[in-house]
Short mmCIF file of C-alpha atoms in Angstrom, two decimals:
data_model
loop_
_atom_site.label_atom_id
_atom_site.label_comp_id
_atom_site.label_asym_id
_atom_site.label_seq_id
_atom_site.Cartn_x
_atom_site.Cartn_y
_atom_site.Cartn_z
CA MET A 270 -162.73 34.90 -142.31
CA THR A 271 -159.19 33.56 -142.18
CA ASP A 272 -160.34 30.36 -140.45
CA ALA A 273 -161.62 27.64 -142.78
CA VAL A 274 -165.23 26.58 -142.32
CA PRO A 275 -165.46 23.19 -140.57
CA ALA A 276 -166.25 20.33 -142.96
CA MET A 277 -169.28 19.23 -140.90
CA PHE A 278 -171.27 22.33 -140.07
CA ASN A 279 -174.92 23.01 -139.19
CA MET A 280 -175.94 26.65 -139.48
CA ALA A 281 -178.55 26.43 -136.70
CA GLN A 282 -176.13 24.78 -134.31
CA TYR A 283 -173.51 27.43 -135.03
CA CYS A 284 -175.96 30.29 -134.40
CA ILE A 285 -177.89 28.86 -131.47
CA GLY A 286 -176.17 25.81 -129.99
CA ARG A 287 -173.04 27.54 -128.72
CA ALA A 288 -174.93 30.37 -127.02
CA ALA A 289 -177.39 27.87 -125.51
CA LEU A 290 -174.43 26.21 -123.78
CA GLU A 291 -172.52 29.35 -122.81
CA ARG A 292 -175.37 31.72 -121.82
CA PRO A 293 -178.61 29.72 -121.79
CA ASP A 294 -180.72 32.34 -120.02
CA HIS A 295 -179.47 35.37 -121.93
CA PRO A 296 -182.29 36.90 -124.01
CA ALA A 297 -182.00 35.69 -127.59
CA LEU A 298 -185.29 37.05 -128.95
CA LEU A 299 -187.53 39.87 -127.77
CA VAL A 300 -190.87 40.47 -129.50
CA TYR A 301 -192.69 43.81 -129.26
CA ASN A 302 -196.09 44.63 -130.75
CA VAL A 303 -196.41 48.30 -129.83
CA PRO A 304 -193.67 50.93 -130.23
CA ASP A 305 -193.80 52.41 -126.74
CA ALA A 306 -194.00 49.16 -124.75
CA SER A 307 -191.69 48.93 -121.75
CA ASP A 308 -191.84 45.12 -121.76
CA ALA A 309 -191.67 42.58 -124.58
CA VAL A 310 -194.72 40.41 -125.27
CA GLU A 311 -192.37 37.46 -125.79
CA THR A 312 -188.95 36.86 -124.24
CA TRP A 313 -186.89 33.88 -125.34
CA GLY A 314 -183.59 32.83 -123.82
CA PHE A 315 -181.08 30.83 -125.85
CA ARG A 316 -181.98 27.61 -124.03
CA ASP A 317 -185.65 28.17 -124.90
CA ILE A 318 -184.82 28.99 -128.50
CA GLU A 319 -182.73 25.85 -128.92
CA ARG A 320 -185.37 23.59 -127.43
CA ALA A 321 -188.11 25.06 -129.64
CA VAL A 322 -185.95 24.88 -132.78
CA LEU A 323 -184.99 21.25 -132.18
CA GLN A 324 -188.60 20.33 -131.40
CA PHE A 325 -189.68 21.93 -134.67
CA ALA A 326 -186.98 19.91 -136.44
CA ALA A 327 -188.25 16.71 -134.80
CA GLY A 328 -191.85 17.60 -135.65
CA LEU A 329 -191.05 18.15 -139.31
CA SER A 330 -189.21 14.85 -139.45
CA GLY A 331 -192.14 13.15 -137.75
CA MET A 332 -194.42 14.45 -140.50
CA GLY A 333 -192.39 12.48 -143.01
CA LEU A 334 -190.12 15.21 -144.38
CA LYS A 335 -186.74 14.07 -145.67
CA PRO A 336 -183.39 15.94 -145.62
CA GLY A 337 -183.35 18.46 -148.43
CA ASP A 338 -187.15 18.92 -148.54
CA ARG A 339 -188.21 22.56 -148.88
CA VAL A 340 -190.22 24.07 -146.01
CA ALA A 341 -191.99 27.29 -147.04
CA ILE A 342 -192.56 29.84 -144.25
CA ARG A 343 -195.19 32.55 -144.54
CA LEU A 344 -195.66 33.62 -140.92
CA GLY A 345 -194.66 37.28 -141.07
CA ASN A 346 -192.29 38.89 -138.59
CA SER A 347 -193.15 36.54 -135.76
CA SER A 348 -191.23 34.35 -133.39
CA ARG A 349 -192.80 31.34 -135.11
CA SER A 350 -191.28 32.46 -138.40
CA ALA A 351 -187.80 32.63 -136.86
CA LEU A 352 -188.21 29.30 -135.04
CA ILE A 353 -189.42 27.36 -138.08
CA PHE A 354 -186.70 28.91 -140.25
CA PHE A 355 -183.98 27.65 -137.92
CA GLY A 356 -185.92 24.48 -137.08
CA ALA A 357 -185.94 23.48 -140.74
CA ILE A 358 -182.21 24.20 -141.02
CA ALA A 359 -181.44 22.36 -137.77
CA GLY A 360 -183.18 19.26 -139.13
CA GLY A 361 -181.36 19.26 -142.45
CA PHE A 362 -184.31 20.58 -144.44
CA ILE A 363 -184.24 23.68 -146.67
CA ALA A 364 -186.01 26.74 -145.25
CA LEU A 365 -187.93 28.86 -147.78
CA PRO A 366 -188.99 32.26 -146.31
CA LEU A 367 -191.83 33.94 -148.24
CA SER A 368 -193.52 37.33 -148.07
CA ASP A 369 -197.06 37.72 -146.74
CA LEU A 370 -197.68 40.19 -149.57
CA LEU A 371 -197.43 37.67 -152.42
CA THR A 372 -200.49 37.28 -154.62
CA PRO A 373 -201.92 33.76 -155.07
CA CYS A 374 -200.37 33.60 -158.54
CA GLU A 375 -196.93 34.63 -157.25
CA LEU A 376 -197.13 32.21 -154.33
CA ARG A 377 -198.11 29.30 -156.54
CA PHE A 378 -195.16 29.97 -158.86
CA LEU A 379 -192.68 29.95 -155.96
CA LEU A 380 -194.12 26.78 -154.43
CA GLU A 381 -194.03 25.02 -157.80
CA ASP A 382 -190.59 26.27 -158.77
CA SER A 383 -189.07 25.31 -155.41
CA GLY A 384 -190.86 21.98 -155.21
CA ALA A 385 -191.87 22.80 -151.63
CA THR A 386 -193.21 19.92 -149.55
CA LEU A 387 -194.95 22.05 -146.94
CA ILE A 388 -195.97 25.65 -146.26
CA ALA A 389 -196.63 27.15 -142.81
CA THR A 390 -198.88 30.19 -143.23
CA SER A 391 -200.30 32.84 -140.94
CA GLU A 392 -203.41 33.33 -143.11
CA PRO A 393 -205.66 30.92 -145.06
CA LEU A 394 -204.54 30.40 -148.66
CA PRO A 395 -206.88 30.14 -151.65
CA ASP A 396 -206.89 26.75 -153.35
CA ASP A 397 -205.38 28.15 -156.54
CA ALA A 398 -202.29 29.34 -154.62
CA VAL A 399 -201.23 25.88 -153.48
CA PRO A 400 -200.04 23.21 -155.93
CA THR A 401 -201.26 19.66 -155.48
CA GLY A 402 -199.16 17.74 -153.00
CA VAL A 403 -198.05 20.72 -150.89
CA ARG A 404 -199.12 20.32 -147.28
CA VAL A 405 -200.50 23.49 -145.66
CA LEU A 406 -200.00 24.23 -141.97
CA SER A 407 -202.06 27.10 -140.64
CA ALA A 408 -200.91 29.11 -137.66
CA ALA A 409 -203.37 27.06 -135.58
CA ASP A 410 -201.92 23.83 -136.99
CA VAL A 411 -198.44 24.95 -135.97
CA GLU A 412 -199.66 25.60 -132.44
CA GLU A 413 -201.51 22.29 -132.21
CA LEU A 414 -198.60 20.25 -133.52
CA PHE A 415 -195.82 21.86 -131.56
CA TRP A 416 -197.26 23.85 -128.65
CA ASP A 417 -198.46 22.54 -125.29
CA ARG A 418 -200.96 25.12 -124.05
CA ALA A 419 -201.12 23.57 -120.59
CA THR A 420 -197.44 24.08 -119.88
CA GLY A 421 -196.83 27.02 -122.23
CA THR A 422 -193.89 25.27 -123.88
CA TYR A 423 -193.15 23.45 -127.09
CA CYS A 424 -194.09 19.80 -126.87
CA GLY A 425 -192.43 16.70 -128.22
CA THR A 426 -188.94 15.34 -127.90
CA PRO A 427 -186.22 17.55 -129.33
CA SER A 428 -184.10 16.11 -132.08
CA ALA A 429 -180.35 16.49 -132.36
CA TYR A 430 -178.90 18.87 -134.89
CA ALA A 431 -178.63 17.11 -138.24
CA ASP A 432 -175.13 16.06 -139.30
CA THR A 433 -174.86 18.37 -142.28
CA ASP A 434 -171.90 19.09 -144.49
CA ALA A 435 -170.90 22.75 -144.71
CA ASN A 436 -171.90 22.68 -148.39
CA ASP A 437 -175.32 21.10 -147.84
CA PRO A 438 -178.19 23.49 -148.70
CA ALA A 439 -179.75 25.33 -145.76
CA PHE A 440 -182.15 27.92 -147.15
CA LEU A 441 -183.59 29.22 -150.40
CA ILE A 442 -184.38 32.89 -151.03
CA TYR A 443 -186.23 34.15 -154.09
CA THR A 444 -185.13 37.40 -155.65
CA SER A 445 -186.48 39.32 -158.63
CA GLY A 446 -182.95 39.96 -159.90
CA THR A 447 -182.82 40.95 -163.56
CA THR A 448 -185.18 38.29 -164.91
CA ALA A 449 -188.92 38.39 -165.56
CA ALA A 450 -189.64 35.59 -163.08
CA PRO A 451 -188.17 35.41 -159.56
CA LYS A 452 -185.21 33.07 -159.20
CA GLY A 453 -184.17 31.09 -156.19
CA VAL A 454 -180.82 31.74 -154.54
CA LEU A 455 -179.68 28.61 -152.72
CA HIS A 456 -177.40 29.05 -149.71
CA ALA A 457 -175.37 26.44 -147.87
CA HIS A 458 -174.98 25.95 -144.12
CA ARG A 459 -171.51 27.54 -144.50
CA SER A 460 -173.16 30.87 -145.38
CA ALA A 461 -173.47 31.66 -141.66
CA TRP A 462 -169.72 31.13 -141.25
CA GLY A 463 -169.16 33.33 -144.30
CA ARG A 464 -170.89 36.21 -142.50
CA ARG A 465 -168.13 36.45 -139.88
CA PRO A 466 -166.32 39.35 -141.63
CA MET A 467 -169.40 41.50 -141.03
CA TYR A 468 -169.22 41.19 -137.25
CA GLN A 469 -166.50 43.82 -136.85
CA GLY A 470 -166.21 44.97 -140.47
CA TRP A 471 -169.71 46.46 -140.35
CA TYR A 472 -171.62 45.97 -137.10
CA GLY A 473 -169.00 46.20 -134.39
CA ILE A 474 -171.23 43.69 -132.58
CA GLY A 475 -170.64 42.13 -129.17
CA PRO A 476 -172.47 39.59 -126.97
CA ASN A 477 -174.41 42.23 -125.03
CA ASP A 478 -175.77 44.09 -128.06
CA ARG A 479 -179.43 44.30 -128.96
CA MET A 480 -180.16 44.36 -132.70
CA LEU A 481 -183.39 45.83 -134.09
CA HIS A 482 -184.02 45.41 -137.83
CA ALA A 483 -186.73 47.31 -139.70
CA GLY A 484 -187.14 44.70 -142.47
CA SER A 485 -189.09 41.49 -142.95
CA PHE A 486 -188.02 37.87 -142.44
CA ASN A 487 -188.40 36.96 -146.11
CA TRP A 488 -185.29 39.01 -146.95
CA THR A 489 -181.64 37.97 -146.56
CA TYR A 490 -180.79 41.39 -145.08
CA THR A 491 -183.22 40.88 -142.20
CA LEU A 492 -182.58 37.17 -141.71
CA GLY A 493 -178.84 37.84 -141.60
CA ALA A 494 -178.35 41.15 -139.83
CA GLY A 495 -181.52 40.89 -137.76
CA LEU A 496 -181.33 37.27 -136.62
CA THR A 497 -178.44 35.06 -137.77
CA ASP A 498 -175.57 37.34 -136.80
CA PRO A 499 -176.87 38.52 -133.41
CA TRP A 500 -177.48 34.89 -132.38
CA ALA A 501 -174.09 33.78 -133.67
CA ASN A 502 -172.57 36.42 -131.36
CA GLY A 503 -174.70 35.44 -128.37
CA SER A 504 -176.54 38.76 -128.51
CA THR A 505 -180.22 39.70 -128.65
CA ALA A 506 -182.47 40.00 -131.70
CA ILE A 507 -185.49 42.30 -131.43
CA VAL A 508 -188.61 41.73 -133.53
CA TYR A 509 -191.35 44.33 -133.93
CA THR A 510 -194.71 43.03 -135.15
CA GLY A 511 -196.77 46.23 -135.10
CA GLU A 512 -197.49 48.79 -137.79
CA LYS A 513 -194.27 50.25 -139.15
CA LYS A 514 -194.91 53.98 -139.39
CA PRO A 515 -191.77 56.09 -140.01
CA ALA A 516 -192.29 58.29 -136.96
CA LEU A 517 -192.30 55.40 -134.48
CA TRP A 518 -188.73 54.12 -134.99
CA PRO A 519 -186.86 56.44 -132.58
CA GLY A 520 -189.29 55.63 -129.77
CA LEU A 521 -189.09 51.92 -130.50
CA ILE A 522 -185.29 52.00 -130.55
CA LYS A 523 -185.28 53.69 -127.16
CA ALA A 524 -188.01 51.55 -125.58
CA THR A 525 -186.41 48.26 -126.58
CA GLY A 526 -182.90 49.25 -125.54
CA ALA A 527 -181.61 48.57 -129.05
CA THR A 528 -177.89 49.28 -129.38
CA LEU A 529 -177.81 48.58 -133.13
CA PHE A 530 -180.46 49.44 -135.71
CA ALA A 531 -180.50 48.22 -139.31
CA ALA A 532 -182.69 49.41 -142.18
CA VAL A 533 -182.73 50.50 -145.81
CA PRO A 534 -181.95 54.16 -146.62
CA GLY A 535 -185.63 54.97 -147.14
CA VAL A 536 -186.44 54.17 -143.51
CA TYR A 537 -183.79 56.60 -142.29
CA ARG A 538 -184.98 59.34 -144.65
CA GLN A 539 -188.60 58.88 -143.62
CA MET A 540 -187.63 58.76 -139.95
CA LEU A 541 -185.84 62.09 -140.24
CA LYS A 542 -188.72 63.61 -142.17
CA TYR A 543 -191.66 62.47 -140.06
CA ALA A 544 -190.22 61.89 -136.57
CA ASP A 545 -188.04 65.02 -136.39
CA PRO A 546 -185.82 63.22 -133.83
CA ALA A 547 -183.19 64.55 -131.42
CA PRO A 548 -180.15 62.64 -130.04
CA SER A 549 -181.92 61.97 -126.74
CA ASP A 550 -184.69 60.08 -128.57
CA PHE A 551 -182.47 57.09 -129.42
CA GLY A 552 -181.62 55.76 -125.97
CA ALA A 553 -178.77 53.23 -125.93
CA LEU A 554 -178.26 53.16 -129.72
CA ARG A 555 -174.54 53.22 -130.64
CA HIS A 556 -174.88 53.60 -134.40
CA GLY A 557 -177.09 52.82 -137.38
CA LEU A 558 -176.52 50.25 -140.14
CA VAL A 559 -177.78 50.78 -143.67
CA ALA A 560 -177.82 48.63 -146.82
CA GLY A 561 -180.21 47.64 -149.59
CA GLU A 562 -179.65 50.55 -151.97
CA THR A 563 -177.23 53.43 -152.45
CA LEU A 564 -177.54 56.37 -150.08
CA THR A 565 -177.75 59.99 -151.11
CA PRO A 566 -174.67 61.78 -149.71
CA GLY A 567 -176.63 64.14 -147.49
CA LEU A 568 -178.25 61.33 -145.50
CA PHE A 569 -175.07 60.66 -143.51
CA ASP A 570 -174.82 64.22 -142.27
CA ASP A 571 -178.58 64.61 -141.73
CA TRP A 572 -178.69 61.43 -139.65
CA GLN A 573 -175.65 62.31 -137.57
CA ARG A 574 -176.95 65.81 -136.93
CA ALA A 575 -180.38 64.56 -135.82
CA SER A 576 -179.34 61.42 -133.93
CA GLY A 577 -175.84 62.22 -132.70
CA ARG A 578 -174.77 58.80 -134.03
CA LEU A 579 -172.81 57.56 -137.02
CA LEU A 580 -174.28 55.56 -139.87
CA TYR A 581 -172.33 52.64 -141.38
CA GLU A 582 -173.10 51.56 -144.93
CA ALA A 583 -172.70 48.19 -146.67
CA LEU A 584 -173.10 46.79 -150.16
CA GLY A 585 -174.49 43.33 -150.61
CA MET A 586 -176.83 41.11 -152.60
CA SER A 587 -178.94 38.02 -152.03
CA GLU A 588 -176.16 35.86 -153.48
CA ILE A 589 -173.60 36.75 -150.78
CA SER A 590 -175.20 39.29 -148.44
CA THR A 591 -172.98 42.26 -147.52
CA TYR A 592 -169.28 42.10 -148.33
CA ILE A 593 -168.16 45.75 -148.66
CA SER A 594 -168.76 48.17 -145.80
CA THR A 595 -167.71 50.86 -143.42
CA GLY A 596 -167.79 50.25 -139.69
CA PRO A 597 -166.28 51.32 -136.38
CA SER A 598 -162.84 50.30 -137.68
CA VAL A 599 -163.36 51.53 -141.28
CA PRO A 600 -164.15 55.27 -141.41
CA ARG A 601 -166.50 56.49 -144.10
CA ARG A 602 -164.96 58.16 -147.13
CA ALA A 603 -167.24 60.50 -149.07
CA GLY A 604 -168.57 58.87 -152.22
CA ALA A 605 -167.40 55.36 -151.35
CA ILE A 606 -169.36 52.40 -149.98
CA GLY A 607 -166.39 51.25 -147.91
CA LYS A 608 -163.76 48.54 -148.14
CA ALA A 609 -163.94 44.81 -148.76
CA GLN A 610 -164.45 43.20 -145.36
CA ALA A 611 -161.35 41.60 -143.86
CA GLY A 612 -160.67 38.17 -145.32
CA ARG A 613 -162.75 38.66 -148.46
CA ARG A 614 -161.22 38.69 -151.94
CA VAL A 615 -162.88 41.43 -153.97
CA THR A 616 -161.72 42.98 -157.24
CA ILE A 617 -162.97 45.03 -160.22
CA LEU A 618 -163.16 43.21 -163.57
CA PRO A 619 -163.63 44.68 -167.07
CA ILE A 620 -167.29 45.16 -167.98
CA ASP A 621 -166.91 43.52 -171.37
CA GLY A 622 -165.13 40.36 -170.19
CA GLY A 623 -161.90 38.97 -168.88
CA THR A 624 -160.47 38.07 -165.47
CA GLU A 625 -157.65 40.60 -165.27
CA PRO A 626 -158.55 43.36 -162.75
CA VAL A 627 -158.86 46.88 -164.14
CA PRO A 628 -156.49 49.64 -162.91
CA SER A 629 -157.21 51.64 -159.78
CA GLY A 630 -159.94 54.22 -160.35
CA GLN A 631 -161.34 52.57 -163.47
CA GLU A 632 -164.97 51.49 -163.67
CA GLY A 633 -165.80 47.80 -163.92
CA LEU A 634 -167.81 44.95 -162.43
CA ILE A 635 -167.36 44.30 -158.72
CA ALA A 636 -166.37 40.64 -158.30
CA VAL A 637 -166.02 38.27 -155.34
CA HIS A 638 -163.82 35.17 -155.35
CA ARG A 639 -165.71 31.90 -155.57
CA THR A 640 -163.99 30.56 -152.42
CA ASP A 641 -165.90 33.02 -150.21
CA ALA A 642 -167.84 30.93 -147.67
CA GLY A 643 -170.76 33.36 -147.88
CA LEU A 644 -171.29 32.89 -151.60
CA MET A 645 -174.41 31.04 -152.71
CA LEU A 646 -174.35 27.45 -153.91
CA GLY A 647 -176.10 28.63 -157.07
CA TYR A 648 -179.45 29.55 -158.55
CA TRP A 649 -182.18 26.99 -157.99
CA ASN A 650 -182.52 24.83 -161.13
CA ARG A 651 -180.93 27.51 -163.33
CA THR A 652 -177.59 26.15 -164.45
CA ARG A 653 -177.33 28.64 -167.32
CA GLU A 654 -177.56 31.61 -164.98
CA ASP A 655 -174.95 30.06 -162.68
CA THR A 656 -172.58 30.08 -165.63
CA ASP A 657 -173.48 33.64 -166.63
CA VAL A 658 -172.39 35.15 -163.30
CA MET A 659 -169.04 33.37 -163.09
CA ARG A 660 -165.83 34.51 -164.76
CA GLY A 661 -163.21 31.94 -164.01
CA ASP A 662 -162.85 32.01 -160.23
CA TRP A 663 -164.85 35.24 -159.84
CA PHE A 664 -168.55 35.83 -159.15
CA THR A 665 -169.93 38.98 -160.79
CA GLY A 666 -173.38 39.95 -159.55
CA GLY A 667 -173.92 42.95 -161.80
CA ASP A 668 -172.76 45.77 -159.53
CA LEU A 669 -170.53 48.39 -161.12
CA GLY A 670 -167.76 50.11 -159.18
CA SER A 671 -164.20 51.31 -158.95
CA ILE A 672 -161.52 50.91 -156.29
CA ASP A 673 -158.95 53.47 -155.19
CA ASP A 674 -155.37 52.99 -154.02
CA ASP A 675 -156.50 52.75 -150.38
CA GLY A 676 -158.98 49.96 -151.08
CA TYR A 677 -162.13 52.09 -150.87
CA ILE A 678 -164.79 51.01 -153.37
CA THR A 679 -167.25 53.36 -155.04
CA HIS A 680 -170.55 51.84 -156.16
CA LEU A 681 -171.59 53.03 -159.61
CA GLY A 682 -174.94 51.29 -159.95
CA ARG A 683 -176.13 48.11 -161.60
CA ALA A 684 -174.98 47.11 -165.07
CA ASN A 685 -178.58 46.44 -166.08
CA GLU A 686 -179.76 49.83 -164.78
CA LEU A 687 -177.41 52.04 -166.78
CA LEU A 688 -179.23 54.76 -168.67
CA ASN A 689 -178.57 55.46 -172.33
CA ALA A 690 -178.69 59.20 -172.97
CA GLY A 691 -177.83 60.15 -176.51
CA GLY A 692 -175.52 57.15 -176.82
CA TYR A 693 -173.74 57.83 -173.52
CA ARG A 694 -173.90 55.38 -170.62
CA VAL A 695 -175.05 57.15 -167.47
CA SER A 696 -175.38 55.72 -163.98
CA PRO A 697 -178.66 56.79 -162.33
CA LEU A 698 -176.82 56.90 -159.00
CA GLU A 699 -174.52 59.64 -160.23
CA VAL A 700 -177.44 61.83 -161.31
CA GLU A 701 -179.40 61.07 -158.13
CA ALA A 702 -176.46 61.99 -155.91
CA VAL A 703 -176.31 65.44 -157.49
CA LEU A 704 -180.05 66.11 -157.48
CA ALA A 705 -180.43 64.92 -153.87
CA ALA A 706 -178.40 67.95 -152.77
CA ALA A 707 -180.64 70.42 -154.62
CA PRO A 708 -182.65 72.83 -152.45
CA GLY A 709 -186.08 71.49 -151.57
CA VAL A 710 -185.35 67.85 -152.54
CA THR A 711 -185.87 65.06 -150.00
CA GLU A 712 -185.68 62.03 -152.28
CA VAL A 713 -184.96 61.43 -155.95
CA ALA A 714 -184.89 58.51 -158.37
CA CYS A 715 -183.95 58.54 -162.05
CA THR A 716 -184.84 56.27 -164.91
CA GLU A 717 -184.93 56.23 -168.68
CA ILE A 718 -188.25 56.89 -170.44
CA GLU A 719 -189.42 57.20 -174.01
CA THR A 720 -190.88 60.41 -175.46
CA PRO A 721 -193.81 60.39 -177.93
CA GLY A 722 -191.24 60.84 -180.67
CA GLY A 723 -189.40 57.68 -179.68
CA ALA A 724 -186.36 59.34 -178.08
CA ARG A 725 -184.95 57.91 -174.85
CA ILE A 726 -184.36 60.55 -172.19
CA ILE A 727 -183.45 60.70 -168.49
CA ALA A 728 -186.33 61.53 -166.19
CA ALA A 729 -185.99 62.47 -162.52
CA PHE A 730 -188.76 61.82 -160.01
CA ILE A 731 -188.56 64.21 -157.07
CA VAL A 732 -190.06 64.08 -153.58
CA ALA A 733 -190.01 67.62 -152.22
CA SER A 734 -188.95 68.58 -148.72
CA ARG A 735 -191.71 69.48 -146.33
CA GLY A 736 -193.05 72.95 -147.00
CA MET A 737 -191.07 73.41 -150.22
CA THR A 738 -192.00 73.09 -153.89
CA PRO A 739 -189.00 73.10 -156.20
CA THR A 740 -189.97 73.66 -159.82
CA PRO A 741 -188.71 71.56 -162.74
CA GLU A 742 -186.85 74.65 -163.97
CA MET A 743 -185.06 75.01 -160.63
CA ILE A 744 -184.01 71.34 -160.68
CA LYS A 745 -182.79 71.52 -164.26
CA SER A 746 -180.84 74.70 -163.55
CA TYR A 747 -179.21 73.12 -160.50
CA ALA A 748 -178.27 70.02 -162.48
CA SER A 749 -176.86 71.94 -165.44
CA GLY A 750 -174.17 73.50 -163.30
CA ARG A 751 -173.05 70.19 -161.85
CA LEU A 752 -173.56 67.55 -164.53
CA ALA A 753 -172.50 67.19 -168.14
CA ALA A 754 -175.33 68.13 -170.47
CA TYR A 755 -175.97 64.53 -171.53
CA LYS A 756 -176.37 63.48 -167.86
CA CYS A 757 -178.92 66.17 -166.99
CA PRO A 758 -182.51 64.94 -166.72
CA ARG A 759 -184.70 66.39 -169.43
CA HIS A 760 -187.94 65.65 -167.63
CA ILE A 761 -188.73 66.34 -163.97
CA VAL A 762 -191.74 64.84 -162.21
CA LEU A 763 -192.75 65.90 -158.68
CA ILE A 764 -194.38 63.02 -156.80
CA ASP A 765 -195.55 62.46 -153.23
CA ALA A 766 -193.50 59.29 -152.64
CA LEU A 767 -191.17 57.04 -154.58
CA PRO A 768 -192.51 53.58 -155.41
CA ARG A 769 -190.83 50.97 -153.24
CA THR A 770 -190.75 47.24 -152.81
CA ALA A 771 -192.04 45.60 -149.63
CA ASN A 772 -188.47 45.73 -148.28
CA GLY A 773 -188.15 49.47 -148.92
CA LYS A 774 -185.98 49.49 -152.05
CA ILE A 775 -186.77 51.94 -154.83
CA LYS A 776 -188.83 50.14 -157.47
CA ARG A 777 -187.24 51.54 -160.61
CA SER A 778 -189.40 49.42 -162.87
CA ALA A 779 -192.49 51.19 -161.53
CA LEU A 780 -191.03 54.57 -162.42
CA ALA A 781 -191.28 53.60 -166.07
CA ALA A 782 -195.06 53.77 -165.70
CA PHE A 783 -194.71 57.52 -165.33
CA ALA A 784 -193.73 57.63 -169.01
CA ALA A 785 -197.43 58.26 -169.59
CA ILE A 786 -196.93 61.69 -168.03
CA VAL A 787 -194.46 62.54 -170.76
CA ASN A 788 -196.60 61.09 -173.53
CA ALA A 789 -199.65 62.99 -172.34
CA ARG A 790 -197.92 66.34 -172.74
#
């Protein structure tokens, strides 16, 4: 990221336009709907992708949309979702990817808060989900407006890429963050340029790679690693639209010829548990990529033993995507996330305030310099929160960490997730890392709960390994020899599966509901 972002910069043109000129027939997007298919149900070259994207841009303009209007997209993991996302950006509009799993109440809030002009949806929406004035395009409407069934191509005259400034808004992503209501994270066109440090700092990607991502298109992780970055490198993005059972991933990786695979840690753990894979099951895969939440230490070794491939980790957030990682040129160091990607300015600031970095090895808030091209423009209509996350020239997103003399950064959890055990601050990640290595434990998550007497204690929720049943006494005994007494969980709950969000992250807030187990005893 040593090169400055061009002043006039369109994200869609950067990702698609160059490859359309240099390798027009190279596969840009492959869509599969069954895990063992030898052939894709859709194959798009870069020339085809560019034409479709620019026709979508022209179509949106023809419907009366103006630059800066928000275009909501609720089309699942489909080619149409990807095309409208980049079509909106190509035309100078603001793309707003949304989950298919939103309730009508949640959807209405996001459409109202964003001021969306239009929503393209794969399924009919109830009237109470759509505010007055928002135009609804069904999947059939999208086909009728933009698709010529006779020729099997997109119809209409393509537009040119809009002349956008690098700092013009390109897309809006809603994240739950630390607030009660979701908040919009607004990204500029320059955000695609700001992702350049990831290419070799994490992926090791080249023009002939094939990237398969396990996530959904309403998430920055998937939109970035699964679509934006492969296209910006002239390589192939793979989309899977079928049912995502854990056991199918090795076969899908092999059948699609994926050379890179990206997912959250939970997908890798479930894959190892339910697929029982061997190295020969992964075909052309070079290595795995993982982000979204902190890994348990044993996952690296378990994955390498089963797959014969390395796993490269990254830390990121919706506000900047990934910015600390390991990769082919940055070997993993036990306990650390990795290093700041080349060209990024990252430091550790005092938790309680100030802009002077803390000494090596000391805990603090991980901070990114405001000049990073990948950093968001700000929170949508939330000026106060924009101020709260800035300290002088540094953005602090709430991640805690420390940095060693070699530049390796250890992630110590989220500032808002710290547990309070007897007056001591305890990171749940530290406790989870220890318990994950206990015999018979496959997954673990910790949170703070309240006892009937009003005391706040640490509780650990354990998913047992197949065929094993560790007892609470066994877990407590294991922890007592490896953690200070105040860090040891006082309550152990064995559960079948950890609650997770639609994107696979552990849903810590849901664990609090298990407090009833304590109160009932």
